[in-house]
Coordinates of C-alpha atoms in Angstrom, one line a residue:
M343 CA 43.7 -86.3 -104.1
N344 CA 45.0 -86.5 -107.7
L345 CA 41.8 -86.3 -110.0
R346 CA 41.5 -86.8 -113.5
L347 CA 38.0 -85.6 -114.9
E348 CA 37.0 -86.3 -118.1
G349 CA 33.6 -85.5 -120.4
D350 CA 31.3 -82.6 -119.9
M351 CA 32.9 -80.3 -117.5
E352 CA 34.9 -77.8 -120.0
E353 CA 32.8 -74.8 -119.0
F354 CA 33.7 -75.4 -115.2
Q355 CA 37.8 -75.6 -115.9
A356 CA 38.1 -71.7 -114.4
A357 CA 35.7 -72.9 -111.4
L358 CA 37.5 -75.9 -110.8
D359 CA 41.1 -74.3 -110.9
E360 CA 39.8 -72.2 -107.8
L361 CA 38.1 -75.3 -106.3
V362 CA 40.9 -77.7 -106.3
E363 CA 43.3 -75.1 -104.3
V364 CA 40.9 -74.5 -101.7
Y365 CA 39.6 -78.0 -101.0
G366 CA 43.4 -79.3 -101.2
C367 CA 43.1 -81.9 -104.5
S368 CA 44.4 -81.5 -107.9
L369 CA 43.8 -82.1 -111.4
N370 CA 45.8 -84.1 -113.7
K371 CA 45.1 -85.2 -117.0
E372 CA 48.1 -87.9 -117.3
G373 CA 47.5 -89.3 -113.8
G374 CA 45.4 -89.6 -110.5
L375 CA 42.1 -90.8 -110.2
Q376 CA 39.7 -91.3 -113.5
I377 CA 36.6 -89.7 -112.8
E378 CA 34.1 -89.6 -115.7
V379 CA 31.5 -86.5 -116.2
H380 CA 28.4 -87.0 -117.8
R381 CA 24.9 -84.2 -118.2
W382 CA 22.2 -86.3 -118.6
E383 CA 18.4 -85.6 -118.6
H384 CA 17.7 -86.8 -115.3
K385 CA 16.6 -84.9 -112.4
N386 CA 18.9 -86.4 -110.0
L387 CA 22.5 -86.1 -109.7
K388 CA 24.7 -89.4 -109.0
V389 CA 28.4 -90.1 -107.8
T390 CA 30.0 -93.9 -108.2
L391 CA 33.5 -94.6 -107.0
N392 CA 35.0 -97.7 -107.7
E393 CA 38.7 -98.2 -106.7
K394 CA 40.3 -96.9 -109.3
D395 CA 37.4 -94.7 -111.3
G396 CA 34.5 -93.0 -111.0
S397 CA 31.6 -91.1 -112.3
I398 CA 29.7 -88.1 -112.0
F399 CA 26.2 -87.5 -113.1
Y400 CA 24.3 -84.3 -112.9
N401 CA 21.9 -82.0 -114.9
Q402 CA 22.2 -78.6 -113.8
P403 CA 25.8 -76.7 -113.5
I404 CA 25.4 -76.9 -109.5
H405 CA 24.5 -80.1 -109.4
F406 CA 27.9 -80.9 -110.6
F407 CA 29.8 -79.0 -108.2
R408 CA 27.9 -80.8 -105.4
A409 CA 28.5 -84.0 -106.9
L410 CA 32.2 -83.3 -107.0
G411 CA 32.2 -82.1 -103.2
L412 CA 30.5 -85.2 -102.2
L413 CA 33.2 -87.3 -104.5
L414 CA 35.9 -85.7 -102.6
E415 CA 34.1 -85.9 -98.9
K416 CA 33.5 -89.3 -99.3
A417 CA 36.8 -90.5 -101.1
A418 CA 38.5 -89.6 -98.2
Q419 CA 36.7 -92.3 -96.4
T420 CA 36.2 -94.9 -98.6
S421 CA 37.0 -96.1 -101.8
T422 CA 33.9 -97.8 -103.1
F423 CA 30.5 -96.0 -102.9
T424 CA 27.4 -94.8 -104.9
I425 CA 25.9 -91.8 -103.9
E426 CA 22.6 -90.4 -105.6
E427 CA 20.2 -87.7 -104.6
T428 CA 17.3 -85.7 -105.8
P429 CA 17.4 -82.1 -105.6
Q430 CA 13.8 -80.9 -103.8
F431 CA 13.9 -77.1 -105.5
T432 CA 14.9 -75.7 -108.7
M433 CA 16.1 -72.4 -106.8
N434 CA 17.9 -72.6 -103.3
G435 CA 20.0 -69.9 -102.2
I436 CA 20.7 -66.9 -99.8
M437 CA 19.6 -63.5 -100.1
L438 CA 23.0 -61.3 -98.6
D439 CA 21.9 -57.6 -97.0
C440 CA 24.2 -54.9 -98.6
S441 CA 22.4 -51.8 -97.6
R442 CA 22.5 -52.3 -93.7
N443 CA 25.9 -50.4 -93.3
G444 CA 27.8 -54.0 -94.2
V445 CA 28.5 -54.1 -97.9
M446 CA 30.1 -56.7 -98.0
K447 CA 33.9 -56.8 -100.5
P448 CA 33.5 -58.6 -103.8
E449 CA 36.5 -60.9 -102.6
Q450 CA 34.2 -62.3 -99.5
I451 CA 31.4 -62.6 -101.8
K452 CA 33.5 -64.9 -104.0
T453 CA 34.2 -66.8 -100.7
M454 CA 30.9 -67.4 -100.3
I455 CA 30.5 -68.7 -103.9
R456 CA 32.8 -71.0 -103.6
M457 CA 31.5 -72.7 -100.4
M458 CA 27.6 -72.4 -101.9
A459 CA 28.7 -74.4 -104.6
V460 CA 29.9 -77.1 -103.0
M461 CA 27.1 -77.0 -100.9
G462 CA 24.6 -76.8 -103.7
L463 CA 23.5 -73.7 -103.5
N464 CA 22.7 -72.1 -106.9
M465 CA 20.9 -68.2 -106.2
L466 CA 22.5 -65.7 -104.5
M467 CA 20.5 -62.5 -104.3
L468 CA 22.0 -59.1 -103.4
Y469 CA 19.8 -56.8 -101.6
M470 CA 20.6 -53.0 -102.3
E471 CA 18.8 -50.4 -101.4
D472 CA 20.9 -47.4 -102.6
T473 CA 24.1 -49.5 -102.5
Y474 CA 24.7 -49.8 -106.1
E475 CA 25.7 -47.1 -108.9
I476 CA 23.1 -44.7 -110.7
E477 CA 25.1 -42.4 -112.9
E478 CA 22.4 -39.9 -113.1
Q479 CA 21.8 -39.8 -109.4
P480 CA 25.1 -39.2 -107.2
Y481 CA 23.8 -39.2 -104.0
F482 CA 22.1 -42.2 -104.4
G483 CA 24.2 -44.7 -102.4
Y484 CA 26.6 -41.6 -101.7
R485 CA 29.2 -42.4 -98.9
R486 CA 27.7 -46.0 -98.1
G487 CA 29.9 -48.4 -100.0
R488 CA 27.9 -48.7 -103.1
Y489 CA 29.0 -51.3 -105.7
S490 CA 30.5 -50.2 -109.0
Q491 CA 29.2 -51.7 -112.0
N492 CA 32.3 -53.4 -112.4
E493 CA 32.2 -55.2 -109.2
L494 CA 29.1 -56.4 -110.1
K495 CA 29.8 -57.5 -113.5
E496 CA 33.0 -59.4 -111.9
L497 CA 30.6 -61.0 -109.3
D498 CA 27.8 -61.7 -111.9
D499 CA 30.6 -63.5 -114.4
Y500 CA 32.5 -65.1 -110.8
A501 CA 28.8 -67.0 -110.0
A502 CA 27.8 -67.8 -113.2
G503 CA 31.3 -69.8 -113.3
F504 CA 30.0 -72.0 -110.5
G505 CA 26.1 -72.4 -111.7
I506 CA 25.1 -69.8 -109.2
E507 CA 22.6 -67.3 -110.4
L508 CA 23.4 -63.4 -108.9
I509 CA 20.2 -61.8 -108.8
P510 CA 19.6 -57.8 -107.6
S511 CA 17.1 -56.9 -105.3
I512 CA 16.1 -53.4 -105.5
Q513 CA 13.4 -50.9 -103.4
T514 CA 11.1 -49.3 -105.9
L515 CA 8.8 -48.3 -103.5
A516 CA 9.6 -48.3 -99.4
H517 CA 12.8 -48.5 -97.4
L518 CA 14.9 -45.7 -99.1
S519 CA 15.4 -43.0 -96.5
T520 CA 18.9 -43.0 -96.9
F521 CA 18.5 -42.0 -100.6
L522 CA 15.6 -39.6 -99.9
R523 CA 17.4 -38.0 -96.8
W524 CA 19.1 -35.8 -99.5
D525 CA 17.9 -32.3 -100.4
G526 CA 16.6 -31.9 -103.8
N527 CA 14.5 -35.3 -103.4
E528 CA 11.2 -33.8 -102.3
A529 CA 9.3 -34.5 -105.2
L530 CA 10.1 -37.6 -104.6
K531 CA 8.9 -38.2 -101.6
D532 CA 5.7 -39.3 -99.9
T533 CA 6.8 -40.3 -96.5
S534 CA 10.6 -40.2 -95.0
D535 CA 11.4 -43.3 -97.1
I536 CA 8.4 -44.4 -99.0
L537 CA 8.5 -42.8 -102.7
L538 CA 5.4 -40.9 -103.8
A539 CA 3.4 -43.0 -106.2
G540 CA 1.8 -41.5 -109.5
A541 CA 4.5 -38.7 -109.4
E542 CA 6.5 -38.6 -112.7
E543 CA 9.8 -38.0 -111.2
T544 CA 9.4 -41.3 -109.2
Y545 CA 9.4 -43.1 -112.6
E546 CA 12.1 -41.4 -113.7
L547 CA 14.1 -42.6 -110.9
I548 CA 12.4 -45.9 -111.3
E549 CA 13.6 -46.5 -114.7
Q550 CA 17.1 -45.1 -113.7
M551 CA 17.5 -47.9 -111.0
I552 CA 16.1 -50.9 -113.1
S553 CA 18.0 -49.6 -116.3
S554 CA 21.5 -49.1 -113.6
V555 CA 21.1 -52.6 -111.3
M556 CA 20.0 -54.6 -114.6
Q557 CA 23.4 -53.8 -116.5
P558 CA 25.9 -56.0 -115.1
F559 CA 23.9 -58.9 -114.8
R560 CA 23.1 -61.9 -117.1
T561 CA 20.1 -63.0 -115.1
K562 CA 16.6 -61.2 -116.5
R563 CA 15.2 -61.7 -112.6
I564 CA 14.8 -58.8 -110.4
H565 CA 13.5 -58.3 -107.1
I566 CA 11.8 -55.0 -107.0
G567 CA 10.8 -55.3 -103.3
M568 CA 7.6 -53.3 -102.3
D569 CA 7.4 -54.3 -99.0
E570 CA 6.6 -52.4 -95.3
A571 CA 5.4 -49.3 -97.2
H572 CA 3.5 -49.0 -94.0
L573 CA 2.4 -45.1 -94.5
L574 CA 1.7 -45.5 -98.4
G575 CA -0.5 -42.5 -99.2
R576 CA -0.4 -40.8 -96.2
G577 CA 2.3 -38.0 -96.5
Q578 CA 2.7 -36.1 -99.8
Y579 CA 0.2 -38.3 -101.6
L580 CA -2.2 -37.5 -99.6
K581 CA -2.0 -33.8 -99.5
K582 CA -1.8 -34.1 -103.4
H583 CA -4.7 -36.2 -104.3
G584 CA -6.7 -36.7 -100.9
Y585 CA -7.2 -40.0 -99.5
R586 CA -7.3 -43.2 -101.9
P587 CA -7.4 -46.9 -100.4
S588 CA -3.8 -48.3 -99.7
F589 CA -4.8 -51.4 -102.3
E590 CA -5.5 -48.8 -105.2
I591 CA -2.6 -47.1 -104.6
M592 CA 0.2 -50.1 -104.6
N593 CA -1.8 -51.7 -107.4
D594 CA -1.4 -48.5 -109.8
H595 CA 1.9 -48.2 -108.6
L596 CA 3.1 -51.7 -109.3
K597 CA 1.4 -51.1 -112.7
E598 CA 3.8 -48.8 -113.5
V599 CA 7.1 -50.4 -112.4
L600 CA 5.8 -53.4 -114.2
Q601 CA 5.4 -52.0 -117.5
I602 CA 9.4 -50.5 -117.1
T603 CA 10.4 -54.0 -116.2
R604 CA 8.0 -55.9 -119.4
N605 CA 9.7 -53.0 -121.7
K606 CA 13.2 -54.2 -120.6
G607 CA 12.0 -58.0 -121.0
L608 CA 12.4 -58.7 -117.1
D609 CA 10.9 -61.2 -114.5
P610 CA 10.4 -59.4 -111.6
M611 CA 9.1 -60.6 -107.7
I612 CA 8.6 -58.5 -105.4
W613 CA 7.5 -59.3 -101.6
S614 CA 3.7 -60.0 -100.7
D615 CA 3.2 -58.8 -97.5
M616 CA 1.4 -55.2 -98.4
Y617 CA -1.7 -56.9 -99.9
F618 CA -1.9 -59.3 -96.6
R619 CA -1.3 -55.8 -94.1
M620 CA -3.9 -54.1 -96.1
A621 CA -6.7 -56.8 -95.9
S622 CA -6.0 -57.3 -92.3
D623 CA -7.9 -55.4 -89.5
Q624 CA -5.0 -54.9 -87.2
G625 CA -2.4 -54.0 -90.3
H626 CA -0.9 -57.5 -89.5
Y627 CA 1.4 -59.7 -92.2
Y628 CA 0.6 -62.7 -90.5
D629 CA -3.1 -62.9 -90.2
L630 CA -4.8 -66.2 -91.1
D631 CA -8.6 -64.6 -90.9
A632 CA -7.0 -61.9 -93.5
Q633 CA -8.9 -61.6 -96.6
I634 CA -7.9 -59.7 -99.6
P635 CA -10.8 -58.6 -102.0
E636 CA -11.7 -60.6 -104.8
E637 CA -11.6 -57.7 -106.8
V638 CA -8.2 -56.9 -106.0
T639 CA -6.4 -60.5 -106.6
E640 CA -8.0 -60.1 -109.6
E641 CA -6.5 -56.4 -110.5
M642 CA -2.8 -58.5 -109.1
P643 CA -0.7 -58.4 -112.0
K644 CA 0.1 -62.0 -113.2
D645 CA 3.4 -61.6 -115.0
V646 CA 5.2 -60.9 -111.2
Q647 CA 5.9 -63.4 -108.6
Y648 CA 5.1 -63.2 -104.9
V649 CA 7.5 -63.7 -102.7
Y650 CA 6.0 -65.0 -98.9
W651 CA 8.3 -63.6 -96.5
D652 CA 8.4 -65.5 -92.8
Y653 CA 11.5 -66.2 -90.5
Y654 CA 9.2 -66.7 -87.7
H655 CA 6.7 -69.4 -87.0
E656 CA 7.5 -73.0 -85.8
D657 CA 4.6 -74.5 -87.1
E658 CA 4.8 -76.3 -90.3
E659 CA 1.1 -76.1 -90.7
F660 CA 1.3 -72.4 -90.4
Y661 CA 3.6 -72.0 -93.3
R662 CA 1.6 -74.7 -95.6
A663 CA -1.8 -72.5 -94.9
F664 CA -0.1 -69.2 -95.6
L665 CA 1.4 -71.0 -98.9
Q666 CA -1.9 -71.8 -100.0
K667 CA -3.3 -68.2 -99.8
H668 CA -0.3 -67.1 -102.0
Q669 CA -0.8 -69.8 -104.4
S670 CA -4.2 -68.3 -105.3
F671 CA -2.7 -65.5 -106.5
G672 CA -2.3 -66.9 -109.9
P673 CA 1.7 -66.7 -110.4
K674 CA 3.7 -69.8 -108.6
P675 CA 5.1 -68.1 -105.0
L676 CA 8.7 -68.2 -104.0
F677 CA 9.4 -68.8 -100.4
A678 CA 11.9 -66.5 -98.2
G679 CA 13.2 -68.2 -95.0
G680 CA 15.6 -66.6 -92.5
I681 CA 19.1 -67.1 -91.1
W682 CA 18.7 -65.2 -87.8
T683 CA 21.8 -62.9 -88.6
W684 CA 20.1 -59.8 -87.2
N685 CA 18.6 -60.7 -83.8
G686 CA 21.4 -58.4 -82.7
V687 CA 25.4 -58.7 -82.2
S688 CA 25.1 -62.5 -82.8
I689 CA 23.1 -65.0 -84.9
H690 CA 20.6 -67.0 -83.2
Y691 CA 21.0 -70.7 -84.4
P692 CA 18.1 -72.3 -82.1
K693 CA 15.4 -70.0 -84.0
T694 CA 17.1 -70.7 -87.6
F695 CA 17.4 -74.5 -87.2
R696 CA 13.5 -74.3 -86.0
V697 CA 12.1 -71.8 -88.6
I698 CA 13.9 -73.4 -91.3
E699 CA 12.8 -76.9 -90.5
A700 CA 9.2 -76.1 -90.7
S701 CA 9.3 -73.7 -93.5
Y702 CA 11.3 -75.9 -96.0
G703 CA 9.3 -79.0 -95.0
A704 CA 6.2 -77.1 -95.7
C705 CA 7.1 -75.8 -99.3
K706 CA 8.3 -79.5 -100.1
K707 CA 4.8 -80.4 -99.2
E708 CA 3.2 -77.5 -101.0
G709 CA 5.0 -78.0 -104.2
I710 CA 7.6 -74.9 -103.9
E711 CA 10.0 -75.0 -106.2
E712 CA 12.0 -71.7 -105.5
V713 CA 13.3 -70.7 -102.2
F714 CA 16.1 -68.6 -100.6
S715 CA 16.8 -67.4 -97.0
T716 CA 17.8 -64.0 -95.9
L717 CA 20.9 -62.9 -94.2
W718 CA 19.4 -59.7 -92.8
G719 CA 21.7 -57.3 -91.0
D720 CA 19.2 -55.1 -89.2
N721 CA 20.4 -51.8 -87.3
G722 CA 23.9 -51.9 -88.2
A723 CA 24.9 -55.1 -89.5
E724 CA 26.5 -56.0 -86.1
T725 CA 26.7 -60.1 -86.9
N726 CA 29.3 -61.3 -89.3
P727 CA 27.5 -62.7 -92.2
F728 CA 30.0 -65.4 -92.4
L729 CA 28.6 -66.7 -89.1
S730 CA 25.5 -67.7 -91.5
L731 CA 27.5 -70.9 -93.1
L732 CA 26.2 -73.3 -90.8
G733 CA 22.5 -72.0 -91.7
L734 CA 23.3 -72.4 -95.2
Q735 CA 24.8 -76.0 -94.9
L736 CA 21.5 -76.5 -93.2
I737 CA 19.2 -75.3 -96.0
A738 CA 21.9 -76.9 -98.7
E739 CA 21.1 -80.4 -96.9
H740 CA 17.2 -79.7 -97.5
G741 CA 17.5 -78.7 -100.9
Y742 CA 18.8 -82.6 -101.7
A743 CA 16.7 -84.7 -99.1
E744 CA 12.8 -84.8 -97.9
E745 CA 14.2 -84.9 -94.5
P746 CA 17.8 -84.2 -94.0
D747 CA 20.0 -86.2 -91.3
M748 CA 21.7 -83.9 -89.1
E749 CA 24.8 -86.5 -89.2
K750 CA 24.7 -85.7 -92.7
V751 CA 24.8 -82.0 -92.0
R752 CA 27.4 -82.1 -90.0
G753 CA 29.8 -83.9 -92.4
R754 CA 29.1 -81.9 -95.0
F755 CA 29.8 -78.5 -93.3
A756 CA 33.3 -79.8 -92.2
F757 CA 33.8 -80.6 -95.6
C758 CA 32.2 -77.3 -97.5
T759 CA 33.8 -75.1 -94.7
G760 CA 36.5 -76.9 -92.6
A761 CA 34.5 -76.0 -89.7
D762 CA 32.3 -78.3 -87.0
M763 CA 29.1 -77.7 -86.7
D764 CA 28.5 -77.7 -82.7
A765 CA 31.6 -74.8 -82.7
F766 CA 29.1 -72.9 -84.6
R767 CA 26.1 -73.7 -82.6
K768 CA 27.8 -72.4 -79.8
V769 CA 28.0 -68.9 -81.0
G770 CA 24.2 -69.1 -80.9
E771 CA 23.9 -69.0 -77.0
L772 CA 25.1 -65.8 -76.7
D773 CA 20.8 -65.0 -76.7
R774 CA 20.1 -68.2 -74.6
P775 CA 21.3 -66.9 -70.9
P776 CA 19.1 -68.5 -67.8
G777 CA 15.3 -67.8 -67.9
V778 CA 15.0 -67.0 -71.6
E779 CA 11.6 -68.3 -73.3
E780 CA 12.2 -70.6 -76.3
G781 CA 9.7 -70.8 -79.2
E782 CA 8.9 -67.0 -79.4
L783 CA 8.3 -65.4 -82.7
E784 CA 11.0 -63.0 -82.3
P785 CA 13.5 -64.3 -79.9
A786 CA 15.1 -62.4 -77.1
N787 CA 18.5 -60.4 -77.8
P788 CA 19.8 -59.5 -74.4
S789 CA 23.3 -60.2 -75.2
K790 CA 22.8 -56.9 -77.6
Y791 CA 21.3 -54.7 -75.1
L792 CA 23.5 -55.9 -72.1
L793 CA 26.3 -54.8 -74.2
W794 CA 25.1 -51.2 -75.3
Q795 CA 23.0 -50.1 -72.4
D796 CA 24.9 -47.1 -70.4
P797 CA 26.2 -48.6 -67.0
F798 CA 24.7 -45.7 -65.1
V799 CA 21.5 -45.2 -66.6
G800 CA 20.2 -49.1 -67.2
L801 CA 17.3 -49.0 -69.3
F802 CA 17.1 -53.1 -69.3
D803 CA 18.1 -53.4 -65.6
K804 CA 14.8 -55.3 -64.5
Q805 CA 15.6 -57.8 -67.4
G806 CA 17.1 -60.6 -66.0
E807 CA 17.5 -59.0 -62.5
G808 CA 19.1 -61.5 -60.0
L809 CA 20.2 -64.3 -62.6
P810 CA 23.8 -65.2 -62.9
L811 CA 24.6 -63.4 -66.1
N812 CA 28.0 -62.9 -65.6
T813 CA 28.8 -66.4 -64.5
Y814 CA 27.0 -67.4 -68.0
Y815 CA 28.6 -65.2 -70.0
E816 CA 32.2 -65.9 -68.5
D817 CA 31.7 -69.8 -69.1
L818 CA 30.5 -69.0 -72.9
H819 CA 33.4 -67.2 -73.3
R820 CA 35.7 -70.1 -72.3
Q821 CA 33.8 -72.4 -74.6
L822 CA 34.1 -70.1 -77.3
E823 CA 37.8 -70.1 -77.0
R824 CA 38.1 -73.8 -77.1
A825 CA 35.8 -73.8 -79.8
K826 CA 38.3 -72.0 -82.1
K827 CA 40.2 -75.1 -82.4
D828 CA 37.3 -77.1 -84.1
V829 CA 36.9 -74.3 -86.8
G830 CA 40.5 -74.2 -88.5
S831 CA 41.2 -71.2 -90.7
R832 CA 37.9 -70.0 -89.9
S833 CA 38.8 -69.5 -86.2
W834 CA 38.4 -65.5 -86.7
I835 CA 34.9 -66.0 -87.3
L836 CA 34.4 -66.9 -83.3
E837 CA 36.7 -63.7 -81.8
V838 CA 34.1 -61.3 -81.8
P839 CA 31.3 -63.3 -80.3
G840 CA 33.9 -64.9 -78.0
Q841 CA 34.9 -61.2 -76.6
I842 CA 31.6 -59.9 -76.4
C843 CA 31.3 -62.4 -73.9
A844 CA 34.3 -61.6 -72.3
V845 CA 32.5 -58.1 -71.9
L846 CA 29.6 -59.1 -70.9
S847 CA 31.3 -61.3 -68.1
L848 CA 31.9 -58.0 -66.7
K849 CA 28.9 -56.0 -68.1
S850 CA 25.8 -57.9 -67.6
E851 CA 25.3 -57.5 -63.8
L852 CA 27.2 -54.1 -63.7
N853 CA 24.2 -51.9 -63.0
H854 CA 22.9 -54.2 -60.7
Q855 CA 25.9 -54.0 -58.5
L856 CA 26.2 -50.1 -58.2
K857 CA 22.7 -49.4 -57.8
T858 CA 23.2 -52.1 -54.7
A859 CA 26.4 -50.6 -53.5
Y860 CA 25.2 -47.2 -53.8
E861 CA 21.3 -47.7 -52.1
E862 CA 23.4 -49.8 -49.1
K863 CA 26.1 -46.8 -49.1
D864 CA 29.0 -49.7 -49.6
S865 CA 31.8 -47.1 -50.4
K866 CA 34.4 -50.0 -50.3
A867 CA 32.1 -52.0 -53.2
L868 CA 32.2 -48.9 -55.0
Q869 CA 35.7 -48.1 -54.8
Q870 CA 36.7 -51.3 -56.2
M871 CA 34.4 -51.2 -59.1
K872 CA 35.8 -47.3 -59.5
E873 CA 39.5 -49.0 -59.4
Q874 CA 39.6 -51.8 -60.8
L875 CA 36.2 -53.6 -62.6
L876 CA 35.3 -50.3 -64.6
P877 CA 38.7 -49.8 -65.7
N878 CA 39.0 -53.7 -66.4
L879 CA 35.6 -53.3 -68.2
F880 CA 37.1 -50.5 -70.4
L881 CA 39.9 -52.6 -71.6
E882 CA 37.7 -55.5 -72.7
V883 CA 35.4 -53.3 -74.5
E884 CA 38.6 -51.4 -76.2
R885 CA 39.9 -55.0 -76.8
L886 CA 36.3 -55.7 -78.4
R887 CA 36.4 -52.6 -80.6
D888 CA 39.5 -53.9 -82.4
M889 CA 38.6 -57.0 -82.8
H890 CA 35.1 -55.8 -84.2
Y891 CA 37.3 -53.6 -86.4
E892 CA 39.6 -55.9 -87.8
Q893 CA 36.9 -58.4 -88.6
W894 CA 34.3 -55.3 -90.3
M895 CA 37.8 -54.6 -92.1
K896 CA 38.2 -57.8 -93.4
V897 CA 34.6 -58.5 -94.3
N898 CA 33.3 -55.2 -95.3
K899 CA 33.9 -52.2 -97.3
P900 CA 34.6 -49.6 -94.5
F901 CA 31.8 -47.4 -95.1
G902 CA 29.4 -48.3 -92.0
W903 CA 32.0 -49.1 -89.7
E904 CA 31.5 -45.8 -88.5
V905 CA 28.3 -46.4 -86.8
L906 CA 29.8 -49.4 -85.2
D907 CA 32.6 -47.1 -84.2
I908 CA 30.4 -44.6 -82.2
R909 CA 28.5 -47.3 -80.2
Y910 CA 31.5 -48.4 -78.9
G911 CA 33.0 -45.3 -78.4
G912 CA 30.1 -44.4 -76.6
V913 CA 30.2 -47.5 -74.7
M914 CA 33.6 -46.4 -73.4
A915 CA 33.0 -42.4 -72.8
R916 CA 30.5 -43.4 -70.5
L917 CA 32.7 -46.1 -68.8
R918 CA 34.8 -42.8 -68.1
T919 CA 32.1 -40.7 -66.7
A920 CA 31.0 -43.6 -64.6
I921 CA 34.4 -43.7 -62.9
R922 CA 34.6 -39.9 -63.0
R923 CA 30.9 -39.3 -61.2
L924 CA 31.9 -42.5 -58.8
S925 CA 35.0 -40.2 -57.9
D926 CA 32.9 -37.1 -57.1
Y927 CA 31.1 -39.1 -55.2
L928 CA 33.3 -41.3 -52.9
E929 CA 35.8 -37.8 -52.5
G930 CA 32.8 -35.8 -51.5
H931 CA 32.1 -33.4 -54.4
I932 CA 29.0 -34.6 -54.6
T933 CA 26.1 -35.4 -52.1
E934 CA 24.7 -37.7 -54.4
I935 CA 24.3 -39.9 -57.9
P936 CA 20.7 -38.8 -59.8
E937 CA 21.6 -41.8 -62.0
L938 CA 21.0 -44.3 -59.2
E939 CA 18.5 -42.8 -57.4
E940 CA 15.8 -43.1 -59.5
A941 CA 13.7 -46.5 -59.2
R942 CA 14.5 -49.2 -62.2
L943 CA 11.5 -49.1 -64.2
P944 CA 10.8 -52.2 -67.0
F945 CA 11.9 -51.8 -70.2
S946 CA 8.3 -53.1 -71.3
S947 CA 5.2 -54.6 -70.1
R948 CA 6.7 -57.8 -69.6
E949 CA 8.2 -57.0 -66.0
N950 CA 10.5 -59.4 -65.7
G951 CA 12.4 -61.5 -67.9
Y952 CA 14.0 -60.8 -71.1
V953 CA 13.1 -59.0 -74.2
R954 CA 13.8 -58.3 -77.6
C955 CA 15.2 -54.9 -78.5
N956 CA 17.2 -54.7 -81.9
D957 CA 17.4 -50.5 -82.0
Y958 CA 20.6 -48.8 -80.6
Q959 CA 18.7 -45.6 -80.1
S960 CA 16.2 -47.0 -77.5
I961 CA 19.2 -49.1 -75.7
A962 CA 21.3 -46.3 -75.2
S963 CA 18.9 -43.8 -73.5
A964 CA 15.7 -42.5 -72.8
N965 CA 16.8 -39.1 -74.2
P966 CA 16.6 -38.8 -78.2
L967 CA 20.3 -39.2 -79.9

């Protein structure tokens, strides 16, 4: 399509030059469909087309890019239309985890920014525990793929061109184990991952953190963390100062950090969970009975925003109740939902859809103006963040309608990404084999533990015992292979999940098969496993590792891949050992295989059915790694 845009859009020219190439249109001042562009004071955005000309009316820059996307999408179907939308939030976007081994390459973040723009998302938060450089701290982010100042500046400029605010998210209390591990940081430690509150050295470091990370960004907003400091004041702090209530330590520390942000003219936000955990008898965050003492609330700073994060509940009323609790703090809270990229080796779309529908609906009813969704990469960043694209489309449509229509989500997703919604949702089936319970706060993740568990020491043998898992994953593998044709140029995104299914079609029931054949002294079955099943499985794991390597190097900086390389290497080495152990047994060199002799016990108190375990060390062995 050839467009002639005229009016209030000169500031977008550089971004337009990139978008037209991606979305198959051209800009020609002398010819083409004339579109008048107007920036107006109304909150809503409006797009019209009438045979030979049209118009775009927008308020915020991001509304222009969404309107342009709507125009191109609809013009391919009809020559006359009017579209009008009312934004539901002033800020809507995502937080990208750049600290759990996977540090996305800047060029790939730019790819995501372009799609976010036509979706209509206007904020991208980069979560960086120690993956940004601090000149005075050479070990900060050492060998972790940290971003340089130039990389962050380039990303900030690029995002701004598309009307997207880039916000740094750092940690100024907990979640700093990868930095605190190094010799020379003893004076900074309370515990292995928590900074020592009250120490002069701590605030010197935080001053360096904030000065360094804010330098490349044009925004004045910064997320300073403060979450999940469960043992605050219970390590070196306790030895130095004796016991003090966590509330007091937290408030005093926050005041010191906020003095730094005030001096720099910044607008900080923090996670809210520590205040609720301290007020809960069980130390829980989502405790509706927890009452934060009035004297604590009065001491809570009012020039910081509190972020209510909740990726778990599926009940809109729960979110509304907790949002109301946050409203009592004074400052208008933000809400952070979750697109479930951290469940293990693949995204969990059923959970994602349920929690987004409930939470974003609650935010609209409670008048929350700023929301975002997190893309965490817990325990190795095994899931490709581009698998989240359908989740991005869902939150975008929530941003422009009180109740999104799923057919509109489908159409918008096809335009914005070139992919089919059903093909992406199919990836969410890796953790939904027969017998999985729906609606749990944390969904089971059998695909992860079935992939990484040991072929002889199967710690999860009781989970899913007797169910046709091999058949399930074999069928899902075929479905994902067929789905590739429905995602166009993004078919590479489905390759790793598809190959995981190929591996699990051989490995899911392997431990049961081995133990059964061994107990029944079925030498023929054991021989077949040694000569065919295990070698074939080895080749499929090797193929998966190669695919995952190619994907990782395409999306992320190379640092962090070594973690997954070690995991794949462990599976492959143990398969070779399994072949060797069976050979020794079948050839009479050993009279028994103790690993297959021992009775299998449930992994957890849930004696049967699937569980959730997102910790590789707990999956691979009962021994410390």
